[in-house]
PDB file of C-alpha atoms in Angstrom:
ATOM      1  CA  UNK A   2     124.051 131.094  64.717  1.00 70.00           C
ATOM      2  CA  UNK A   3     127.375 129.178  64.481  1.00 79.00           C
ATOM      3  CA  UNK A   4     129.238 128.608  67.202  1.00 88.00           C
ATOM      4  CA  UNK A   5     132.609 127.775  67.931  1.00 92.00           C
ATOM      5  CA  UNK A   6     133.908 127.104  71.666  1.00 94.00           C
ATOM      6  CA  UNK A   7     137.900 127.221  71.815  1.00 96.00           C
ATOM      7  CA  UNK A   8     139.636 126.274  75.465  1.00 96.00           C
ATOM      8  CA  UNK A   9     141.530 127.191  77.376  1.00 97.00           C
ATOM      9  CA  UNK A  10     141.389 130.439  77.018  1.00 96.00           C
ATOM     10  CA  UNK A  11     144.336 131.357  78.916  1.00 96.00           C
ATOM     11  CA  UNK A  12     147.677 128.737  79.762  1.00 97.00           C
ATOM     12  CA  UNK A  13     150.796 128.978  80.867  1.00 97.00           C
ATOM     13  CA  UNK A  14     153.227 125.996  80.639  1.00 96.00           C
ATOM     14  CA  UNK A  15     157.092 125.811  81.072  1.00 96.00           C
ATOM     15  CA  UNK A  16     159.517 125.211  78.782  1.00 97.00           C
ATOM     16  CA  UNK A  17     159.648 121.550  77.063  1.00 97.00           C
ATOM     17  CA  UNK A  18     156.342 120.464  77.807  1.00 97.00           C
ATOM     18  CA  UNK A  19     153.007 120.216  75.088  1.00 97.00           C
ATOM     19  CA  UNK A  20     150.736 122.271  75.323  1.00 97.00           C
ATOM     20  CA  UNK A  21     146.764 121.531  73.714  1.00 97.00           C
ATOM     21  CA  UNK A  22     144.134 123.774  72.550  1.00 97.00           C
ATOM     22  CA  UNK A  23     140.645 122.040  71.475  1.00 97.00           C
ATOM     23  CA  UNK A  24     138.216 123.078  69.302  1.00 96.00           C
ATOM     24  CA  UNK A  25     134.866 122.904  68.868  1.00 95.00           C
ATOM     25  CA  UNK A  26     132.058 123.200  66.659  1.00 92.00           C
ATOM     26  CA  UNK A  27     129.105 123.387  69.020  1.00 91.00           C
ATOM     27  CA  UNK A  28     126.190 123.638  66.438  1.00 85.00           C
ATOM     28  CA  UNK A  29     127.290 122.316  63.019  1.00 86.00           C
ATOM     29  CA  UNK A  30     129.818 120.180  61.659  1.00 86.00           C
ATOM     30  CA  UNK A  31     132.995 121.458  60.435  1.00 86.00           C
ATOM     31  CA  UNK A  32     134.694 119.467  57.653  1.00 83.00           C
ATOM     32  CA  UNK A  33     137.311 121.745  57.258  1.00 87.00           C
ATOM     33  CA  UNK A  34     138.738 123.981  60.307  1.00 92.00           C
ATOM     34  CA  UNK A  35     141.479 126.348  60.462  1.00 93.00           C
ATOM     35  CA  UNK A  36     144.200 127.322  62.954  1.00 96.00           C
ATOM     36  CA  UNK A  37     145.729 131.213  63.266  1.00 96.00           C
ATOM     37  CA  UNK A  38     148.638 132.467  65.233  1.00 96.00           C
ATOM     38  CA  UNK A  39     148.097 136.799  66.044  1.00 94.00           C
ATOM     39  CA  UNK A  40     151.119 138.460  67.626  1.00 91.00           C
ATOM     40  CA  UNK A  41     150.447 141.722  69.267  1.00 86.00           C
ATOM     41  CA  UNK A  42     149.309 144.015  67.047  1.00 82.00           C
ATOM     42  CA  UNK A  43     149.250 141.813  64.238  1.00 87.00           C
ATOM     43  CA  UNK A  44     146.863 140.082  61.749  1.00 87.00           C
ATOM     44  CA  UNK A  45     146.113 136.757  61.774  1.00 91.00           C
ATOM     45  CA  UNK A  46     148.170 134.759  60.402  1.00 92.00           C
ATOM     46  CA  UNK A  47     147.293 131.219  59.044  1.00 93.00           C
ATOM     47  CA  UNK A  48     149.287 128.320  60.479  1.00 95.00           C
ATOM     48  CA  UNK A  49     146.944 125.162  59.324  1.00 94.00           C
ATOM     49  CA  UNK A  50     143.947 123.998  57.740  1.00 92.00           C
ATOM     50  CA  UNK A  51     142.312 121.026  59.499  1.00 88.00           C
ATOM     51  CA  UNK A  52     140.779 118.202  57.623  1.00 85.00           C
ATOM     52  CA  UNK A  53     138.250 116.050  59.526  1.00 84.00           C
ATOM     53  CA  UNK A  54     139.699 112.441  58.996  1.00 83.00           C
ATOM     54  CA  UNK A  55     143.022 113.172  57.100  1.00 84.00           C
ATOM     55  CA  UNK A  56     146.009 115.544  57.346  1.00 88.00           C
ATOM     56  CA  UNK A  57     146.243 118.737  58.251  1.00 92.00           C
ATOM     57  CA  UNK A  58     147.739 121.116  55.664  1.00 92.00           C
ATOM     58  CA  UNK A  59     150.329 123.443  56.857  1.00 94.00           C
ATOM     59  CA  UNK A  60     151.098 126.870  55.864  1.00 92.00           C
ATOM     60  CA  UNK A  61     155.316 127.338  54.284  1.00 91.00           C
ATOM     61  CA  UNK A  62     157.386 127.684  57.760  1.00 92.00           C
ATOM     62  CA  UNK A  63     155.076 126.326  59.955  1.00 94.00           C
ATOM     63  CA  UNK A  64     156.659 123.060  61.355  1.00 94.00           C
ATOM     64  CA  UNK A  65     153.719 120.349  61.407  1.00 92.00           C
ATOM     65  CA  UNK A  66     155.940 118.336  63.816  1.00 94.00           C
ATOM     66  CA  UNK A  67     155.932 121.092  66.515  1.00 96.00           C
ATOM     67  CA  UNK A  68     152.240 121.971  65.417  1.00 97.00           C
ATOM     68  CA  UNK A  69     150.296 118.388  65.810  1.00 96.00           C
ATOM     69  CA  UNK A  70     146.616 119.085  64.343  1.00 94.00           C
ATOM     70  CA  UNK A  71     144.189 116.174  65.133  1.00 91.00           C
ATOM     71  CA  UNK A  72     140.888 116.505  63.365  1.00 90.00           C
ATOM     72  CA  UNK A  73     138.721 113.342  64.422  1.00 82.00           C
ATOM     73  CA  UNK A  74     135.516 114.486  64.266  1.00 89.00           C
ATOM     74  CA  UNK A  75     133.300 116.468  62.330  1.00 89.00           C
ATOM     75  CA  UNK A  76     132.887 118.984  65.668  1.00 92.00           C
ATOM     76  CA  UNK A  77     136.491 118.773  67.192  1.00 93.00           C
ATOM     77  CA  UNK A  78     140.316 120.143  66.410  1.00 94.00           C
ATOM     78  CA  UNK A  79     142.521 119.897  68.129  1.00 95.00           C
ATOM     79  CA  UNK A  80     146.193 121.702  68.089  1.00 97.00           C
ATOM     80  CA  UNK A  81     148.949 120.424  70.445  1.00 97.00           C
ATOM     81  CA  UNK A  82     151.964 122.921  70.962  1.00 97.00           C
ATOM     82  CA  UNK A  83     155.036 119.872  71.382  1.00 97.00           C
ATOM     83  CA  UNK A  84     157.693 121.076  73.196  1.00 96.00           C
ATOM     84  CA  UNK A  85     156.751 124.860  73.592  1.00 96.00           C
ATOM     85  CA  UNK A  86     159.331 127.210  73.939  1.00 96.00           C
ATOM     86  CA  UNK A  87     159.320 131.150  74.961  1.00 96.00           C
ATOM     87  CA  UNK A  88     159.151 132.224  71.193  1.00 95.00           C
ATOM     88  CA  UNK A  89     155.552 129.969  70.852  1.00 96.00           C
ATOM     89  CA  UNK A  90     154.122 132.696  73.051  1.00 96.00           C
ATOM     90  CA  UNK A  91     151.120 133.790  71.529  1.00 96.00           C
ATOM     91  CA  UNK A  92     147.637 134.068  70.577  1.00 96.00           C
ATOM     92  CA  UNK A  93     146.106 130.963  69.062  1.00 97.00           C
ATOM     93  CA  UNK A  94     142.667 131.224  67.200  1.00 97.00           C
ATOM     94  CA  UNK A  95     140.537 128.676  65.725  1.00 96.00           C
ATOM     95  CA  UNK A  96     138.079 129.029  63.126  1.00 93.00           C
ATOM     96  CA  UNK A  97     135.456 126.754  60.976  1.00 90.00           C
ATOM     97  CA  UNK A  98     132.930 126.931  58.602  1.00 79.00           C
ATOM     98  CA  UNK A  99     129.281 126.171  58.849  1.00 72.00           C
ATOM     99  CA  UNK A 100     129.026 124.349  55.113  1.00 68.00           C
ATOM    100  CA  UNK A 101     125.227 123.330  55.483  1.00 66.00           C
ATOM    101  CA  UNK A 102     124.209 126.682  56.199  1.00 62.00           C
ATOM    102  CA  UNK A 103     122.365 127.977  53.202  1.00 45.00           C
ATOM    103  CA  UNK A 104     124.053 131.013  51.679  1.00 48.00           C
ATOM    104  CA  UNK A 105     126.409 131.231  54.679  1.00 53.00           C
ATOM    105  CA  UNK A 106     129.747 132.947  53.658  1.00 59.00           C
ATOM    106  CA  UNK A 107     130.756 133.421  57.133  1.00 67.00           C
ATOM    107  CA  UNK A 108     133.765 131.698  58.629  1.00 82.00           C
ATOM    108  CA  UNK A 109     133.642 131.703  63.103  1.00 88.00           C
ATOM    109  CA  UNK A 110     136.196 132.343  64.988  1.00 92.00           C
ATOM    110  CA  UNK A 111     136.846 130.905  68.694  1.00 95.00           C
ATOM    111  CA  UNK A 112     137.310 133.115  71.726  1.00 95.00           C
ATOM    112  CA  UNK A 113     141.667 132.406  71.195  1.00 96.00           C
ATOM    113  CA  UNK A 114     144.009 131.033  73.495  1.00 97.00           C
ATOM    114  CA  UNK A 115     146.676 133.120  74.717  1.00 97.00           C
ATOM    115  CA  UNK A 116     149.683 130.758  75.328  1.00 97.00           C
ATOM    116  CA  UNK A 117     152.790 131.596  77.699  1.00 97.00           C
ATOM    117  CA  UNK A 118     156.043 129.531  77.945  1.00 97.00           C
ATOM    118  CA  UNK A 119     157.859 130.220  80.564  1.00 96.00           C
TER     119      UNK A 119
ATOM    120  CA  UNK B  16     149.218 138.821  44.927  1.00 78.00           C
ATOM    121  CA  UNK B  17     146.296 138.776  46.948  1.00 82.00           C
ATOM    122  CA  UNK B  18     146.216 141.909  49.773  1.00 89.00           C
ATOM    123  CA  UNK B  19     143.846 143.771  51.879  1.00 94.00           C
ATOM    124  CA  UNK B  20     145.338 147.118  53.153  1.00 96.00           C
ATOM    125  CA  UNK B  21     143.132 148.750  55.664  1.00 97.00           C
ATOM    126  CA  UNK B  22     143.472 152.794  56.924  1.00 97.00           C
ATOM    127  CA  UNK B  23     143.639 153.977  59.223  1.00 97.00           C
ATOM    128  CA  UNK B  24     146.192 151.857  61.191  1.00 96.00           C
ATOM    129  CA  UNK B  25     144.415 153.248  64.404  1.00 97.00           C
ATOM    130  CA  UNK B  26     141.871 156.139  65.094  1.00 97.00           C
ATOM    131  CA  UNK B  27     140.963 157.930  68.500  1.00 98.00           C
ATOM    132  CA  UNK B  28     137.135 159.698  68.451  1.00 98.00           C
ATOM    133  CA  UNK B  29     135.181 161.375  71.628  1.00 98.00           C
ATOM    134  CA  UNK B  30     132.096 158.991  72.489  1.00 98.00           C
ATOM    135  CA  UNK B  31     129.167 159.724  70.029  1.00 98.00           C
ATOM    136  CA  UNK B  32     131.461 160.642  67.208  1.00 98.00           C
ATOM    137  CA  UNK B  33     130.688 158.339  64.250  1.00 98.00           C
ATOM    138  CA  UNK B  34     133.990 157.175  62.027  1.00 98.00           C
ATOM    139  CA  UNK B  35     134.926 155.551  58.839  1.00 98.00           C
ATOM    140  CA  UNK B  36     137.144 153.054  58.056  1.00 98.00           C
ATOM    141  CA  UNK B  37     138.945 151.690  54.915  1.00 98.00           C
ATOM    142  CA  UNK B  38     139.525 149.030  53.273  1.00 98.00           C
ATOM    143  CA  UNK B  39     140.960 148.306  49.754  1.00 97.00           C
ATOM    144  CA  UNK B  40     141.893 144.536  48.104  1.00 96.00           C
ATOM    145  CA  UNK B  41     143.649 143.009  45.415  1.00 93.00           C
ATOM    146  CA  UNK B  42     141.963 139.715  46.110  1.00 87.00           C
ATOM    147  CA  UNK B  43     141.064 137.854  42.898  1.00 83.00           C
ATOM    148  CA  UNK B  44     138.656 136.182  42.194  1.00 85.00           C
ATOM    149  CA  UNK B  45     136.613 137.934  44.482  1.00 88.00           C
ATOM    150  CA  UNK B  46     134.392 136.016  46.187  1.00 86.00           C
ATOM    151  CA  UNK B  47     132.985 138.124  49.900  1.00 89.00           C
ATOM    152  CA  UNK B  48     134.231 140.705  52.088  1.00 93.00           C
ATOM    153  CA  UNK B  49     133.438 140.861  55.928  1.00 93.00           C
ATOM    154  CA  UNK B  50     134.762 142.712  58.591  1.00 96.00           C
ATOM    155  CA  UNK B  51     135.046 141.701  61.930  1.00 95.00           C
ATOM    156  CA  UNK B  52     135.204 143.091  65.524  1.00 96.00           C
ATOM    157  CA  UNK B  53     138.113 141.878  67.477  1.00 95.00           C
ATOM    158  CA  UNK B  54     138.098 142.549  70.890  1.00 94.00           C
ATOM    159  CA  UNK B  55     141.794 142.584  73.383  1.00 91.00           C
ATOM    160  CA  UNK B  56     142.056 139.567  73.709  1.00 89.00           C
ATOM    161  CA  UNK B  57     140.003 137.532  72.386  1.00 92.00           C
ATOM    162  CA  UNK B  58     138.448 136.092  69.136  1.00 93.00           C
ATOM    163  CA  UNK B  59     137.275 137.855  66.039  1.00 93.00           C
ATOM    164  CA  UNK B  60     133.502 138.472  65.438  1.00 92.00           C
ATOM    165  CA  UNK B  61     131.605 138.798  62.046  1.00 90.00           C
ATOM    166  CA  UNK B  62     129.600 142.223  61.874  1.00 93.00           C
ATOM    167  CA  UNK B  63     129.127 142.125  57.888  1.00 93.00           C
ATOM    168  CA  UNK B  64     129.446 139.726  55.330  1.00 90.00           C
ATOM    169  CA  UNK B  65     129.117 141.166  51.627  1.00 92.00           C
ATOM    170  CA  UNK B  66     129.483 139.286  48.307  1.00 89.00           C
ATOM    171  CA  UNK B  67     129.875 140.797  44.673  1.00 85.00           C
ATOM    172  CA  UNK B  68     126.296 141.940  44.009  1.00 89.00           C
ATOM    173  CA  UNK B  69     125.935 144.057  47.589  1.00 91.00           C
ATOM    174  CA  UNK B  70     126.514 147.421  48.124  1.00 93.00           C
ATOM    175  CA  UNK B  71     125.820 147.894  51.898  1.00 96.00           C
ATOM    176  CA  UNK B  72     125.101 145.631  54.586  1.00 95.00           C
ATOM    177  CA  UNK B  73     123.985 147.497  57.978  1.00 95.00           C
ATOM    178  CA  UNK B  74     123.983 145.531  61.487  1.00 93.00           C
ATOM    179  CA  UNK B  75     122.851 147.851  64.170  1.00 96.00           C
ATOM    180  CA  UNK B  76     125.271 150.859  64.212  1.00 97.00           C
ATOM    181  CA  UNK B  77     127.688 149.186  61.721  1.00 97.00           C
ATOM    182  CA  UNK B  78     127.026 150.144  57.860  1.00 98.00           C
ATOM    183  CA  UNK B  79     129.533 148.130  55.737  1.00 97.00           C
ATOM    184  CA  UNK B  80     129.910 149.536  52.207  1.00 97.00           C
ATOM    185  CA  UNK B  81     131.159 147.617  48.873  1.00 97.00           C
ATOM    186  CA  UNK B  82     132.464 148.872  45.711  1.00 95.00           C
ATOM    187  CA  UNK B  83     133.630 145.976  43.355  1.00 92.00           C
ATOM    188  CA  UNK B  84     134.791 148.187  40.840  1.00 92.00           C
ATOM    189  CA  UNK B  85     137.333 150.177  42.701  1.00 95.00           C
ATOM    190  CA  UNK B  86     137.699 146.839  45.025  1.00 95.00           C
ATOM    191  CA  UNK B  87     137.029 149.360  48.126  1.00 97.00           C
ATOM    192  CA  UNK B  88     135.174 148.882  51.134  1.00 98.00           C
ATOM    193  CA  UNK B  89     134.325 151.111  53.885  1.00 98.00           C
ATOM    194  CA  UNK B  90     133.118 150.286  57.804  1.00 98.00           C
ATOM    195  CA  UNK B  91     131.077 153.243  58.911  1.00 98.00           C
ATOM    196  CA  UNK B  92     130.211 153.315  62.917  1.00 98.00           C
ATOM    197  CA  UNK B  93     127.449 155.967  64.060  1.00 98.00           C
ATOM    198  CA  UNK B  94     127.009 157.086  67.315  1.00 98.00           C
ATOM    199  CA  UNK B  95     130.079 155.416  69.136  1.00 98.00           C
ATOM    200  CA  UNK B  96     130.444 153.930  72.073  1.00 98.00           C
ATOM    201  CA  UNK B  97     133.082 153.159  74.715  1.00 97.00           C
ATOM    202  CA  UNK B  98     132.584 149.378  74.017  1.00 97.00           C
ATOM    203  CA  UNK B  99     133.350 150.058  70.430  1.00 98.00           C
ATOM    204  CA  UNK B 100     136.757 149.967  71.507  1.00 98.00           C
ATOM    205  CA  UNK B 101     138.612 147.351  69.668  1.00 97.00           C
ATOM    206  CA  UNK B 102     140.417 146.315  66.072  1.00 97.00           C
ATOM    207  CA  UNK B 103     138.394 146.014  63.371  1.00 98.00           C
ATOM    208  CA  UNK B 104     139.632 143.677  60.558  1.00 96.00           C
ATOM    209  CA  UNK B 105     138.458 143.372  56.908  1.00 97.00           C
ATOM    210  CA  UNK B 106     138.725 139.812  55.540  1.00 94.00           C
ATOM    211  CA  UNK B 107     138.439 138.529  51.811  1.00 93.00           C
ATOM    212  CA  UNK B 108     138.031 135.715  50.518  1.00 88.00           C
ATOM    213  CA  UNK B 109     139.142 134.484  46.751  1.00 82.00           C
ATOM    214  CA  UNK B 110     136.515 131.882  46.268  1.00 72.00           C
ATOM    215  CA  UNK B 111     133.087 130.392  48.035  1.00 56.00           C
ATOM    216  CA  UNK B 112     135.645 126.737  48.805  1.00 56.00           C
ATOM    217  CA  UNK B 113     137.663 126.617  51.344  1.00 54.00           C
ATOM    218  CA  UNK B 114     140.698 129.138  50.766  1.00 64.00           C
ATOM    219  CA  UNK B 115     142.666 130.343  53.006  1.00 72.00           C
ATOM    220  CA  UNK B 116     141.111 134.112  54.030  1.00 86.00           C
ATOM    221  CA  UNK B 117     143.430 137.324  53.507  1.00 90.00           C
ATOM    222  CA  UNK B 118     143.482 139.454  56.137  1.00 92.00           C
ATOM    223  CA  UNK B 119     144.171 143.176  56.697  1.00 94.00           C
ATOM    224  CA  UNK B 120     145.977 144.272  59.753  1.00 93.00           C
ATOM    225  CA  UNK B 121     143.474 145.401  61.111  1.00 95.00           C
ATOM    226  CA  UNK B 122     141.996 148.909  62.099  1.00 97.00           C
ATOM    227  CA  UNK B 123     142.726 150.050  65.983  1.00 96.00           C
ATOM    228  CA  UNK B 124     139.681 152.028  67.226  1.00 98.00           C
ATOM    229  CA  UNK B 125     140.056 153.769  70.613  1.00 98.00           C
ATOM    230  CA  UNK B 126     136.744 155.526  71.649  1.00 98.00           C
ATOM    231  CA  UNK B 127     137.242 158.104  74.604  1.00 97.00           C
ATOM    232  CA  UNK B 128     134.533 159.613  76.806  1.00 96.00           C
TER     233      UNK B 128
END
């Protein structure tokens, strides 16, 4: 089946610096790929859709300057956290679509990153 | 507006209890349902996918159930197990492109020995 490999897993970075998150479609291409924020307790919440070869679209209030989404190849987003500060704390999740499958409705999800600024 | 409210918020059952959980949409046009298995910490994982024309979709001890009509579906779980411990989230989605999904908040299961 699909898979989708999402690292790191865990990181912790200080205050100011970027943080990045790759992922990766391991055994299909992924045109389109999509980036979620969870808070505790929480749903997930869509921050971006990533376009292989153009610009991501971002959801209203997510700032696409803080939020850098590269999407360069068919197999590989990536999501770089610029300047992170305490409040970006949180669980990032990847997730992309398997288009060539036949019948295949299902989107999947990464393993998540849980980011801490400190 | 597109919504998925899910019920209950969280549930506690003894090991070997089975349990139903809820899940009702406004989603239109409807295009699949699936719920997922989201373990502490990490990322969400399909169990069933369901479009209009299906009813029920089993996977192991999993039995997802579909009712367009009312726009209702239900996550049945025989037989529990500790490992069954997690949130379990019902998804929608308004069309077979690519949509953005609506989520529900998700269902927190605690299964206790």
């Amino acid at each position: 089946g699909a898979v989708v490999s999402q690292h790191p897993s865990r990181v912790i970075c200080k205050s100011g610096t970027s943080v990045k998150i790759e992922c990766r479609s391991l055994d299909f291409q992924a045109t389109t790929m999509f980036w979620y924020r969870q808070f505790p307790k929480q749903s997930l919440m869509l921050m971006a859709t990533s376009n292989e070869g153009s610009k991501a679209t971002y959801e209203q209030g997510v700032e696409k300057d803080k939020f850098l989404i590269n999407h360069a190849s068919l197999t590989l987003s990536t999501l770089t956290v610029t300047s992170a500060h305490p409040e970006d704390s949180s669980f990032y999740i990847c997730s992309a679509r398997d288009l060539a499958s036949e019948k295949n409705y299902g989107y999947t999800f990464g393993s998540g990153t849980r980011l801490t600024v400190v | 507006k597109n919504q998925v409210e899910q019920s209950p918020q969280s549930l506690i059952i003894l090991e070997g209890k089975n349990c139903t959980l809820q899940c009702n949409y406004t989603v239109s046009p409807f295009s699949n349902l699936r719920w997922y298995k989201q373990d502490t910490g990490r990322g969400p994982v399909s169990l069933t996918i369901m479009t209009f024309s299906e009813n029920t979709k089993s996977n192991g001890r999993y039995t997802a159930t579909l009712d367009a009509d009312t726009k209702q579906s239900s996550l049945h779980i025989t037989a529990s197990q500790l490992s069954d411990s997690a949130s379990y989230i019902c998804v929608v989605s308004a069309s077979r492109g690519n949509t953005p999904l609506v989520f529900g908040k998700g269902t927190r299961l605690s299964v206790i020995a």
